[in-house]
Coordinates of C-alpha atoms in Angstrom, one line a residue:
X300 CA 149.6 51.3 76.8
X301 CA 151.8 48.7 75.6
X302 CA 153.1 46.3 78.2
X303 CA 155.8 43.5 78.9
X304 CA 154.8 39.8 78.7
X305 CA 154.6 38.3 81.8
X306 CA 157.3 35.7 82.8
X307 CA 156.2 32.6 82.6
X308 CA 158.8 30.9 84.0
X309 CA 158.8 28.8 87.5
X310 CA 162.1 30.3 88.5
X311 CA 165.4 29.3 91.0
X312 CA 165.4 28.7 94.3
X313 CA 162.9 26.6 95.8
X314 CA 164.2 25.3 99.3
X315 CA 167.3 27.1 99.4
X316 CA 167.7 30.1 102.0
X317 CA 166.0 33.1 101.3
X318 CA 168.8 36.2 100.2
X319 CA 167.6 39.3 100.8
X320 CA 170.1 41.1 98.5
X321 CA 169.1 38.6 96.2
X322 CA 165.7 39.8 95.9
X323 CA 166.6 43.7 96.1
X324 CA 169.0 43.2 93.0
X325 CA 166.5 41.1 91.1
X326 CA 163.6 44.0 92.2
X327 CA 165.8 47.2 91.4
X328 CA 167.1 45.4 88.1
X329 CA 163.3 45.2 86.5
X330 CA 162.4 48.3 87.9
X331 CA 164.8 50.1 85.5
X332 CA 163.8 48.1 82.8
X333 CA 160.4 48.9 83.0
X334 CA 161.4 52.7 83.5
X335 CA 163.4 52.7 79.9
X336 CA 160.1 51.1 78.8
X337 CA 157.5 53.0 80.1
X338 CA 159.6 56.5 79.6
X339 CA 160.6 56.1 76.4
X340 CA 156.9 55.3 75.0
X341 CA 155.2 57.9 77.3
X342 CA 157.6 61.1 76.4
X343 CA 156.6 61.1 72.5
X344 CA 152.9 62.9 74.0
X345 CA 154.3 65.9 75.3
X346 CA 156.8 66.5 72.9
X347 CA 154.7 66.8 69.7
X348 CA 152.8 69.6 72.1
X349 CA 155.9 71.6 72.3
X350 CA 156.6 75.0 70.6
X351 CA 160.1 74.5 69.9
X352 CA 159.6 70.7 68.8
X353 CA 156.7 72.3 66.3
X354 CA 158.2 75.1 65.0
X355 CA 161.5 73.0 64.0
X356 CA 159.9 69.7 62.7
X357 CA 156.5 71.2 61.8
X358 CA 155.5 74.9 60.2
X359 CA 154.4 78.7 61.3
X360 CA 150.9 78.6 61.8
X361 CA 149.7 81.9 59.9
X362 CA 147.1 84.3 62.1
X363 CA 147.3 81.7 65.1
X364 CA 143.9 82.6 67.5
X365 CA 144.8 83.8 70.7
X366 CA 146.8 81.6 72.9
X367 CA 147.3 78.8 70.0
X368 CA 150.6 77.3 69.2
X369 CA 152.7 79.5 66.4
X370 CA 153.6 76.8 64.8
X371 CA 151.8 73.1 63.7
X372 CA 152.3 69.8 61.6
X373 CA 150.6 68.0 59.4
X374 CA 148.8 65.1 60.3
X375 CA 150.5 62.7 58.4
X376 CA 154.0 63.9 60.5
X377 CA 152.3 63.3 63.5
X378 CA 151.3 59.9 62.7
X379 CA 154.3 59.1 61.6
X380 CA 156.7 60.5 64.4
X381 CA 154.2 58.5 66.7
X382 CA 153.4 55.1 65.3
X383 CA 156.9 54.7 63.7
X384 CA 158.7 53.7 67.3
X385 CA 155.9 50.5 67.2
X386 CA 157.5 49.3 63.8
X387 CA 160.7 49.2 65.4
X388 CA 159.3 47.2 68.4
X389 CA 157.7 44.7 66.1
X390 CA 160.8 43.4 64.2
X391 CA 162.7 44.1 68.0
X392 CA 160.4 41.5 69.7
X393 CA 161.1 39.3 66.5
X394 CA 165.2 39.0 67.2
X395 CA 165.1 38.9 70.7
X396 CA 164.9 34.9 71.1
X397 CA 167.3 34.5 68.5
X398 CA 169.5 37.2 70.1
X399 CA 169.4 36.1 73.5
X400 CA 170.3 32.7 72.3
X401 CA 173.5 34.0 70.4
X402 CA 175.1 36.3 73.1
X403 CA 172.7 35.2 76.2
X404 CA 170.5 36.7 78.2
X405 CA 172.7 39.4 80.2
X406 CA 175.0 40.4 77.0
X407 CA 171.9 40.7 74.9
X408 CA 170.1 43.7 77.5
X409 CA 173.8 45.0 77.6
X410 CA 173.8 45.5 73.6
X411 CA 170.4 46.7 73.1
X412 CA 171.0 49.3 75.4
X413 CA 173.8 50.0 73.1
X414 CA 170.9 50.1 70.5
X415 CA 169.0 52.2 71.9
X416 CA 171.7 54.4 73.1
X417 CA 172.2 55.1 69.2
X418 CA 168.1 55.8 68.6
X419 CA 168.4 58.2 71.8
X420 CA 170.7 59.7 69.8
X421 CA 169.8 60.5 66.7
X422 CA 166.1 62.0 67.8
X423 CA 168.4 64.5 70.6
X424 CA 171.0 65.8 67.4
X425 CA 168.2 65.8 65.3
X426 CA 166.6 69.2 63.5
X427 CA 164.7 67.4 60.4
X428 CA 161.7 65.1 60.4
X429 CA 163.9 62.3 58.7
X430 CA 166.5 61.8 60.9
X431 CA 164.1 62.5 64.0
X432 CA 161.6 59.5 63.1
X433 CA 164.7 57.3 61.9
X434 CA 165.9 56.9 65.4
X435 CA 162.5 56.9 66.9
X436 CA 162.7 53.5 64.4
X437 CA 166.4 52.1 66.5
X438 CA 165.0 53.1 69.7
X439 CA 161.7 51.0 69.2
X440 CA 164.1 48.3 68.0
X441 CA 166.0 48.4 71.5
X442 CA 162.4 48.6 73.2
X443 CA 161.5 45.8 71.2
X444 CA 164.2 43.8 72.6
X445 CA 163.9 44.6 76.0
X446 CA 160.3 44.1 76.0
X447 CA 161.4 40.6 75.4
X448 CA 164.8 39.6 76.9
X449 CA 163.9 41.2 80.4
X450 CA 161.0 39.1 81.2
X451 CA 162.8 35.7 79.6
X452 CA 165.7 36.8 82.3
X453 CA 163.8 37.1 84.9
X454 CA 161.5 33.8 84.2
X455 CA 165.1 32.1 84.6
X456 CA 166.6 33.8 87.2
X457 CA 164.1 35.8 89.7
X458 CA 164.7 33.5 93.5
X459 CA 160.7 31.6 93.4
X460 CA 160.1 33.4 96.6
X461 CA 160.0 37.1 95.1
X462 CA 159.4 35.9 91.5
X463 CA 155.9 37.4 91.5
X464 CA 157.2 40.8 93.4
X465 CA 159.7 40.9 90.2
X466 CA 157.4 40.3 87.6
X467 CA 154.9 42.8 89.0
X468 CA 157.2 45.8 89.9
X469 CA 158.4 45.4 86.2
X470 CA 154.6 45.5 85.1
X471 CA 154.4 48.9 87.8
X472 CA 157.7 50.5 86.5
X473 CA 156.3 50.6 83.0
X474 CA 153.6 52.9 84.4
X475 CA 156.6 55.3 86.5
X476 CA 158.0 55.5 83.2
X477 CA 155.3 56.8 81.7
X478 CA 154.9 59.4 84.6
X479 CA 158.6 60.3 84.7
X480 CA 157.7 61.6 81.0
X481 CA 155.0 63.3 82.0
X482 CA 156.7 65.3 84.8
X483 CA 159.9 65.9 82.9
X484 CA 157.9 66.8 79.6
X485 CA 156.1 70.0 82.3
X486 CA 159.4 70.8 83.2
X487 CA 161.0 71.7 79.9
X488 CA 158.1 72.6 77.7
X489 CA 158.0 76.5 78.3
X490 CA 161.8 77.0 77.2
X491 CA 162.3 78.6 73.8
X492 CA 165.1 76.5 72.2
X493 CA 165.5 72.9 71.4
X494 CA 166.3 71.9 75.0
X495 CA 163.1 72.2 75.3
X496 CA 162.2 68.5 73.6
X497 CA 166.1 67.5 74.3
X498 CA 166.2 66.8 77.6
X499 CA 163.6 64.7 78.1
X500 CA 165.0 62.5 75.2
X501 CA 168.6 62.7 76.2
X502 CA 167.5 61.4 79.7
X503 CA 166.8 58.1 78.4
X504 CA 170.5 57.8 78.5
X505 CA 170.3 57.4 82.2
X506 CA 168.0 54.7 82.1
X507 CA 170.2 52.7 79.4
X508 CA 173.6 53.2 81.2
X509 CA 171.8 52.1 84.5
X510 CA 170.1 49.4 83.1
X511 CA 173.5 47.8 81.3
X512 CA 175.8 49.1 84.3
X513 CA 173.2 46.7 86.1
X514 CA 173.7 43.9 84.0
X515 CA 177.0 44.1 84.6
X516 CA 176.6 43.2 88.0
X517 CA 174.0 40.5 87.7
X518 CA 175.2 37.0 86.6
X519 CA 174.0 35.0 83.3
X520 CA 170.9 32.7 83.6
X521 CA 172.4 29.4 84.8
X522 CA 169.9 28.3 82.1
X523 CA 170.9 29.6 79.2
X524 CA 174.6 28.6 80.6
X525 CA 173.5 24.9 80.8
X526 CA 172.1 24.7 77.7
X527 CA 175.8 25.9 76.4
X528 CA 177.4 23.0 78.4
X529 CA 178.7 25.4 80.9
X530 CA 178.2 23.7 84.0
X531 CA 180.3 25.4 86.2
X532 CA 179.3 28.6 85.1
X533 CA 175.8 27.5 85.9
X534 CA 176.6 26.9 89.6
X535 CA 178.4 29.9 90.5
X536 CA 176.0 32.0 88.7
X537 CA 173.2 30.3 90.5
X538 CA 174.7 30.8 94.3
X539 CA 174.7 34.5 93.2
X540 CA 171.3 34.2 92.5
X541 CA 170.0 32.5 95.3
X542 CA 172.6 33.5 98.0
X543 CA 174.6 30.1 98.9
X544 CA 177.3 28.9 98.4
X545 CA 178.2 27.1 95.1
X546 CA 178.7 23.9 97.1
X547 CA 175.3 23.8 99.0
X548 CA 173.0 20.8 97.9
X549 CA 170.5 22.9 96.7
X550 CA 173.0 24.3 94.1
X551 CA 172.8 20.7 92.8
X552 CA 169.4 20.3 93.1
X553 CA 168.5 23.7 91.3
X554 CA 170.8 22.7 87.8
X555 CA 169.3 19.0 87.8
X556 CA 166.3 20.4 88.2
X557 CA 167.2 22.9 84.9
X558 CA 168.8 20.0 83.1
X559 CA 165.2 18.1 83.3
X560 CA 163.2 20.9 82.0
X561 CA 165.5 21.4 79.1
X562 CA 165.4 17.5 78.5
X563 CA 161.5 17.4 78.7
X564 CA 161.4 20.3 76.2
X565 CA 163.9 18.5 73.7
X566 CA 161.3 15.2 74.0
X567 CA 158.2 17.1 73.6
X568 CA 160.3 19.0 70.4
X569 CA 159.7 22.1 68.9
X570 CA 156.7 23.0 67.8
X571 CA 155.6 25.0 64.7
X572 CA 153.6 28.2 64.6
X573 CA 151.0 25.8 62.4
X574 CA 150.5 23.4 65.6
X575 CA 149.3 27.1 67.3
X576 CA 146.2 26.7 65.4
X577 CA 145.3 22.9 65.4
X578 CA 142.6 22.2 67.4
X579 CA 142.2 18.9 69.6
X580 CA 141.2 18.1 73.2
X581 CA 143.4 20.5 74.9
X582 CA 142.0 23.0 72.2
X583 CA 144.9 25.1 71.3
X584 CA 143.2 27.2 68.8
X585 CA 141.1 28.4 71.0
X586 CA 143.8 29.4 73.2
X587 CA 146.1 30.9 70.7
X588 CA 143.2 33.5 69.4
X589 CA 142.5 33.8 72.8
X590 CA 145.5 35.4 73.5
X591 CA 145.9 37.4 69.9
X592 CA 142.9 38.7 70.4
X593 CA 143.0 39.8 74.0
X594 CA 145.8 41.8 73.2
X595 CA 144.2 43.2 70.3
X596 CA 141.5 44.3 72.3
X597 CA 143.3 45.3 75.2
X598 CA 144.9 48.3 72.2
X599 CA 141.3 48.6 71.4
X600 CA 140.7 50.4 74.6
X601 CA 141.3 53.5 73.3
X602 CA 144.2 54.0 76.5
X603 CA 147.1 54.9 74.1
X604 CA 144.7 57.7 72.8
X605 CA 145.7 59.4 76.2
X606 CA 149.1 58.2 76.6
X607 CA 150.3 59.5 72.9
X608 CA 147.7 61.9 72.1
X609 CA 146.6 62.7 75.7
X610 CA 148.6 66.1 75.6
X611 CA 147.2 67.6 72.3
X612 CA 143.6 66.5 73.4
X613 CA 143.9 68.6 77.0
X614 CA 145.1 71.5 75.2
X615 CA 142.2 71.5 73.0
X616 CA 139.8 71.0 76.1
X617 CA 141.1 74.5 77.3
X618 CA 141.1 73.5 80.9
X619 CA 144.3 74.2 82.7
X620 CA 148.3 73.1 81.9
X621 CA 147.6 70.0 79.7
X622 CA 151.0 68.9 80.7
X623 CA 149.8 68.9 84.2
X624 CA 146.7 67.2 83.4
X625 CA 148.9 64.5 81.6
X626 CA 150.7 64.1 84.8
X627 CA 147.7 63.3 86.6
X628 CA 146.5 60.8 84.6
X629 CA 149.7 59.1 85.0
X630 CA 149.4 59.1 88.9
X631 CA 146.6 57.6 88.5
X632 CA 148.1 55.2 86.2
X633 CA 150.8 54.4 88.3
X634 CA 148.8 54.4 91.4
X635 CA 145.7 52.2 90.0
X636 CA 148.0 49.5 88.9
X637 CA 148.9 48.5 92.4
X638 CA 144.9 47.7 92.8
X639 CA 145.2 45.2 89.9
X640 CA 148.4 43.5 91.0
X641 CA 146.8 42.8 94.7
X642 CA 143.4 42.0 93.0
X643 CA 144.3 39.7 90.1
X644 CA 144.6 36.4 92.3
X645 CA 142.3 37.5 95.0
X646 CA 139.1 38.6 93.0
X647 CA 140.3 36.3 89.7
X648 CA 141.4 37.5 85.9
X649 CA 137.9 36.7 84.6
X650 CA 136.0 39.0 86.5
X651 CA 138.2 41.9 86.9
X652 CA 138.0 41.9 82.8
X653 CA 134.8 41.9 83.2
X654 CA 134.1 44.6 85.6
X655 CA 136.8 46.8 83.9
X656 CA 135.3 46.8 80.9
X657 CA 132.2 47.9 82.1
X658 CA 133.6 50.7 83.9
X659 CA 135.9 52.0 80.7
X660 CA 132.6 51.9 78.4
X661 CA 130.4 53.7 80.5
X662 CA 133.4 56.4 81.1
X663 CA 134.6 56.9 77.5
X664 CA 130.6 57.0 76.5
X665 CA 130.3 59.9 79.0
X666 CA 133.5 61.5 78.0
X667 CA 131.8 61.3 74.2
X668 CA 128.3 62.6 75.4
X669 CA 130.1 65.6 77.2
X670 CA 132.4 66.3 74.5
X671 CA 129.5 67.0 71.7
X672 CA 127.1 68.4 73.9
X673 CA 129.6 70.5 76.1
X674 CA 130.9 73.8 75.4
X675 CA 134.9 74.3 75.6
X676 CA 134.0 77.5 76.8
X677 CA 132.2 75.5 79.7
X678 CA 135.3 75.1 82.3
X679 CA 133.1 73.0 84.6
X680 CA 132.1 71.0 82.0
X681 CA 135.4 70.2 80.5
X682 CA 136.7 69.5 83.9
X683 CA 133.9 67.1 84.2
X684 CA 135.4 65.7 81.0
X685 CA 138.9 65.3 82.3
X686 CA 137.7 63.5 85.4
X687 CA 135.7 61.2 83.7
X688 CA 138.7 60.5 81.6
X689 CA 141.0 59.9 84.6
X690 CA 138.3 57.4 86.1
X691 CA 138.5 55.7 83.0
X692 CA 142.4 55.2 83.3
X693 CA 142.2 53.8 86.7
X694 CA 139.9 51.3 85.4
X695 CA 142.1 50.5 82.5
X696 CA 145.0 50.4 85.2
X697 CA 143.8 48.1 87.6
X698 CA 142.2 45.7 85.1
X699 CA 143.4 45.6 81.2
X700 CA 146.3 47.3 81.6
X701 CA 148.1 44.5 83.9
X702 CA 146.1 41.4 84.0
X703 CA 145.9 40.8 80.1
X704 CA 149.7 40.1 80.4
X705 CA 148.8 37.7 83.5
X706 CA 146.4 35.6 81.4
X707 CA 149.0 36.0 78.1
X708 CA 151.4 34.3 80.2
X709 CA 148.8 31.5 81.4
X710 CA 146.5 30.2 79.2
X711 CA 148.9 28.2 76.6
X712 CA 150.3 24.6 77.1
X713 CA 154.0 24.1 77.0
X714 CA 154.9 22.9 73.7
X715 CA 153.5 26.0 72.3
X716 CA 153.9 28.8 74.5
X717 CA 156.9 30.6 72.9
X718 CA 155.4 30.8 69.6
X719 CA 151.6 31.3 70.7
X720 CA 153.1 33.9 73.0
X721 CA 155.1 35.8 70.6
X722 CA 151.8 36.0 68.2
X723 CA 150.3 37.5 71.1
X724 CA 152.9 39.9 72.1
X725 CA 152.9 40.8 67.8
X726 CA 149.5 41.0 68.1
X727 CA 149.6 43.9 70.7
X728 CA 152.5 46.0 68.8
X729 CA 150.8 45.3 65.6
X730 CA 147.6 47.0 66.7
X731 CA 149.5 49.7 69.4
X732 CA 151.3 50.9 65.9
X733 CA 147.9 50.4 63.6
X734 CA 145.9 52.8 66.2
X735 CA 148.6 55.4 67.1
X736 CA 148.8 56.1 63.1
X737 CA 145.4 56.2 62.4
X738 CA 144.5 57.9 65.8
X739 CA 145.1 61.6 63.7
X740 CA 143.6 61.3 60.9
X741 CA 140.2 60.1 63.3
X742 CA 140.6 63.5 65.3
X743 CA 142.4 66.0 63.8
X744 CA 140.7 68.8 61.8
X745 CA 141.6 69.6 58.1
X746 CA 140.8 68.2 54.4
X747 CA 140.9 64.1 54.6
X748 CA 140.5 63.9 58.2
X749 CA 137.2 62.8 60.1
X750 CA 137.5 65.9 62.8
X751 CA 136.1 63.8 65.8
X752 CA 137.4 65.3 68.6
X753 CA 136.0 63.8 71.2
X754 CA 133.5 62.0 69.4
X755 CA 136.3 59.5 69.4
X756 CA 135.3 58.2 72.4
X757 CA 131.9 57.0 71.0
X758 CA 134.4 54.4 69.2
X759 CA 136.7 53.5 71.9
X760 CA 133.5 53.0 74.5
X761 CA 132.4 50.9 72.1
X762 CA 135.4 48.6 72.0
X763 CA 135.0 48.4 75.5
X764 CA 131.6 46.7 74.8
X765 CA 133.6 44.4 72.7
X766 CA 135.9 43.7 75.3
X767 CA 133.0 42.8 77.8
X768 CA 131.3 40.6 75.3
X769 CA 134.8 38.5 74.3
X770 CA 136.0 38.3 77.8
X771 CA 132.5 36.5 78.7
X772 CA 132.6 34.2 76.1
X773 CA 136.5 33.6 75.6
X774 CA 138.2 34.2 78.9
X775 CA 138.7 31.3 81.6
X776 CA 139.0 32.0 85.3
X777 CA 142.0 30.7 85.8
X778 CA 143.1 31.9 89.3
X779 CA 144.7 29.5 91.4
X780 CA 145.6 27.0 89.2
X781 CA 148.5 25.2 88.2
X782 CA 149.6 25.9 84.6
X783 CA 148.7 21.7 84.0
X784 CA 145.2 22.4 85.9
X785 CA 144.6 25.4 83.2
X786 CA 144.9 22.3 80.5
X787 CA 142.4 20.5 82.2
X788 CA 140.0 23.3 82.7
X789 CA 140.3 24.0 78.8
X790 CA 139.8 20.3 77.9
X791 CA 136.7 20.1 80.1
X792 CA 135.0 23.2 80.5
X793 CA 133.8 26.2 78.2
X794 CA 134.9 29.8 79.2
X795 CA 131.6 30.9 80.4
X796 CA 131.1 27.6 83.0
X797 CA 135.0 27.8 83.9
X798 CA 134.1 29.6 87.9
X799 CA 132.0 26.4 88.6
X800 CA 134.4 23.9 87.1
X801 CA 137.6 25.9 88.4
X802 CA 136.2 26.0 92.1
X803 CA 135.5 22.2 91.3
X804 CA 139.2 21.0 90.7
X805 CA 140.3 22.9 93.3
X806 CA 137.4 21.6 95.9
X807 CA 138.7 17.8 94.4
X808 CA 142.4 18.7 94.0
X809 CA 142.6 17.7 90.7
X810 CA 145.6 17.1 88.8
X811 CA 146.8 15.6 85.7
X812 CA 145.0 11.8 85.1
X813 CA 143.0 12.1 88.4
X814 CA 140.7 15.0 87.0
X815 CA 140.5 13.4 83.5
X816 CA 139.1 10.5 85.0
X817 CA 137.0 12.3 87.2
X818 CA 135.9 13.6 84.3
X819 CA 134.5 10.9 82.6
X820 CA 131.8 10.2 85.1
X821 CA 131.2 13.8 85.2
X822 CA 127.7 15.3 83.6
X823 CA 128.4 16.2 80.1
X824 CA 126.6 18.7 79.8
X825 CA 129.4 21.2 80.3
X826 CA 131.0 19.5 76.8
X827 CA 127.9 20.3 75.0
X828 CA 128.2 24.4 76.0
X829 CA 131.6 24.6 74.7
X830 CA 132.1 27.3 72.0

């Protein structure tokens, strides 16, 4: 499941008075955003599983067995129609820093609404595979963007009292997107015409027009307005944001507090995508392929297997609606997540990895097992299956599905984190399209496919092993700390010894010179274990 990059931002608001309509706004504002992302990712599953959707873009299946679909399409369609919306969020990601620096923050959500607006409707008009998969391209483009421009709006904006409430109900709408597909992709698949696969794509214009008609309301980041020269902009967008008014000290206090963070980031200057991978003390490298390769793995789980391909794969299991079946593995997406959120800074990032990975290996391996040496005449044995499969998603959902975007948003030092971040959020479209287009050919049946089934799952419980073996030799704890103290723990400590020297900063309360020279007298044995 693809996800938003966590803001990283230390947000407005410190010591002023806590709004409380303030933090509603801020909370309803990314929970829309999240839905437009979530749904519009999440409805493609059911809709390649739909009669009418088949028999228009696909072809009558002659002699179909008994209670199979009339019609099909080719695999190459279907890994096309699926993997095309990621090449749209790729080059979407790309222009949305330049973007959101030409026409700011707010203006730049309101126009790729627009843009998406235009993708939702090409695929509703359309009756032909080419017009149908370009605007799954414009809609991925707008996804793209918002993927982006939300998260940098609310790293500016969000009051730092409910920052973290924000940037987690926008993690937790993503997943109500995907079930809002699901439950609206039951209701319409038994009607006979094209409604059946147009409504739940013409919905999405619901989402965009609430999403802009929210923006409309919201003010501009008093950052972005500063860095324009707009001053008094700045302060009356800021008392909307924190509830004063524009003459309260703390107004003040906020923008000189903005205009010294934009000044330190002009000193420091820009940095280059080549400084991502030069290594040093602070060992950046390290940290950049740390994040492109989390992300890589975190695809690697084999999740968007059930969130693109979940309803095709029920349907072959024989077992019940597989629309409702999809539905359920999206409550428990959606449900599961709230686990991880509570979780992350109570039983740490490194060991949650861990443990999830564990539990998604030794699920998809027992999924695999059952699938060869089950029946699909065997109802108790493919509802074993689907189980086993939903206990697999709550894993995903309370670990890798959230807390990969929470170390993301940690792990890199200032003067690099745009650039190593937007390698790692490229990373994770890169490999979200790579695996939903070869996902088909993998399990499908027919001439120059590899008819796994679910065999598949021998593969994807195997990048879970992967994902347990580079999260305990590449991933930090990093709970609790400061995003300076994560520098220090990276200068000083190796990834596997990082619980013992984390609990040791904080024990000492180190920060900034003080642990470095702390350090020197330190054993150095630590140095030696580094990777």
């Amino acid at each position: 499941m693809p996800g938003g990059p966590v803001a990283a931002g230390d947000g407005i608001g410190a010591n002023a008075p806590k709004s409380k309509w303030a933090g509603i706004l801020m909370t309803g504002f990314a929970a829309f955003g999240g839905i437009l992302f979530g749904y519009d990712t999440g409805t493609i599953s059911g809709i390649i599983a739909m009669n009418d959707w088949l028999c228009t873009f696909g072809f009558v299946v002659a002699n179909p067995a008994p209670g199979a679909a009339p019609c099909g399409i080719t695999t190459s369609n279907k890994s096309l129609v699926v993997s095309i919306l990621s090449v749209g969020t790729v080059f979407g990601a790309l222009a949305s820093a330049p973007m959101a620096d030409l026409t700011g923050r707010r203006m730049g959500i309101i126009i790729t609404c627009l843009i998406f607006s235009v993708g939702v409707a090409m695929q509703t008009a359309a009756t032909g595979m080419p017009l149908f998969a370009v605007g799954r391209v414009v809609a991925g483009f707008g996804v793209g963007l918002v993927s982006c421009l939300i998260p940098m709006y609310q790293s500016e904006c969000a009051p730092k009292w409910i920052r973290g409430a924000v940037v987690s109900c926008y993690q937790w709408a993503i997943t109500i997107g995907l079930l809002l597909a699901a439950v609206i992709n039951n209701a319409t698949q038994g009607r006979t015409d094209h409604s059946a696969y147009r409504i739940p794509i013409a919905i999405q214009f619901i989402w965009a027009v609430i999403l802009a008609g929210g923006m409309f309301l919201l003010p501009e980041s008093p950052r972005y307005l500063i860095k324009r020269g707009h001053d008094a902009a700045a302060a009356a967008a800021l008392s909307r944001l924190i509830g004063v008014h524009a003459t309260h000290p703390s107004i003040e206090a906020e923008l000189d507090e903005i205009r010294l963070n934009l000044k330190h980031e002009e000193e420091i200057g820009q940095a280059t995508y080549a400084d991502c991978f030069r290594d040093g003390d602070n060992r950046i490298l390290l940290r950049t392929l740390t994040g492109i390769f989390l992300q890589a793995w975190q695809q690697l789980t084999g999740i968007n297997f059930i969130f693109y391909y979940g309803t095709t794969f029920f349907k072959n299991s024989h077992v019940g609606n597989p629309f409702l079946q999809t539905i359920a593995t999206n409550v428990v997406n959606v449900g599961m997540t709230v686990p991880g959120i509570y979780f992350v800074d109570k039983v740490g990032r490194r060991n949650l990895l861990l443990i999830g990975a564990a539990g998604m290996m030794v699920c998809e391996y027992i999924v695999a097992i059952a699938g060869v040496t089950i029946s699909v005449s065997n109802i108790a044995g493919q509802k074993v299956l689907v189980a086993f499969v939903c206990i697999y998603i709550g894993f995903f959902a309370s670990t890798w599905g959230p807390i990969a975007w929470v170390v993301t948003g940690e792990i890199f030092p200032r003067k690099v984190r745009a650039k190593a971040m937007s390698l790692s959020i490229a990373s994770n479209w890169f490999w979200n399209w790579l695996l939903a287009f070869v996902t088909p050919y993998l399990v499908d049946p027919g001439h120059g496919n590899a008819d796994l089934g679910a065999k598949v799952f021998f593969i994807w419980g195997s990048t879970c092993l992967g994902c347990l073996v580079f999260t305990y030799f590449c991933i930090p704890e990093t709970k609790g700390l400061a995003l300076e103290q994560i520098d220090i723990l990276y200068a000083n400590a190796s990834p596997r010894n990082s619980v013992a020297y984390r609990n040791r900063m904080i024990a000492e309360d180190m920060h900034g010179a003080e642990a470095y020279g702390k350090n020197l007298h330190h054993d150095t044995a630590s140095r030696e274990e580094k990777v």
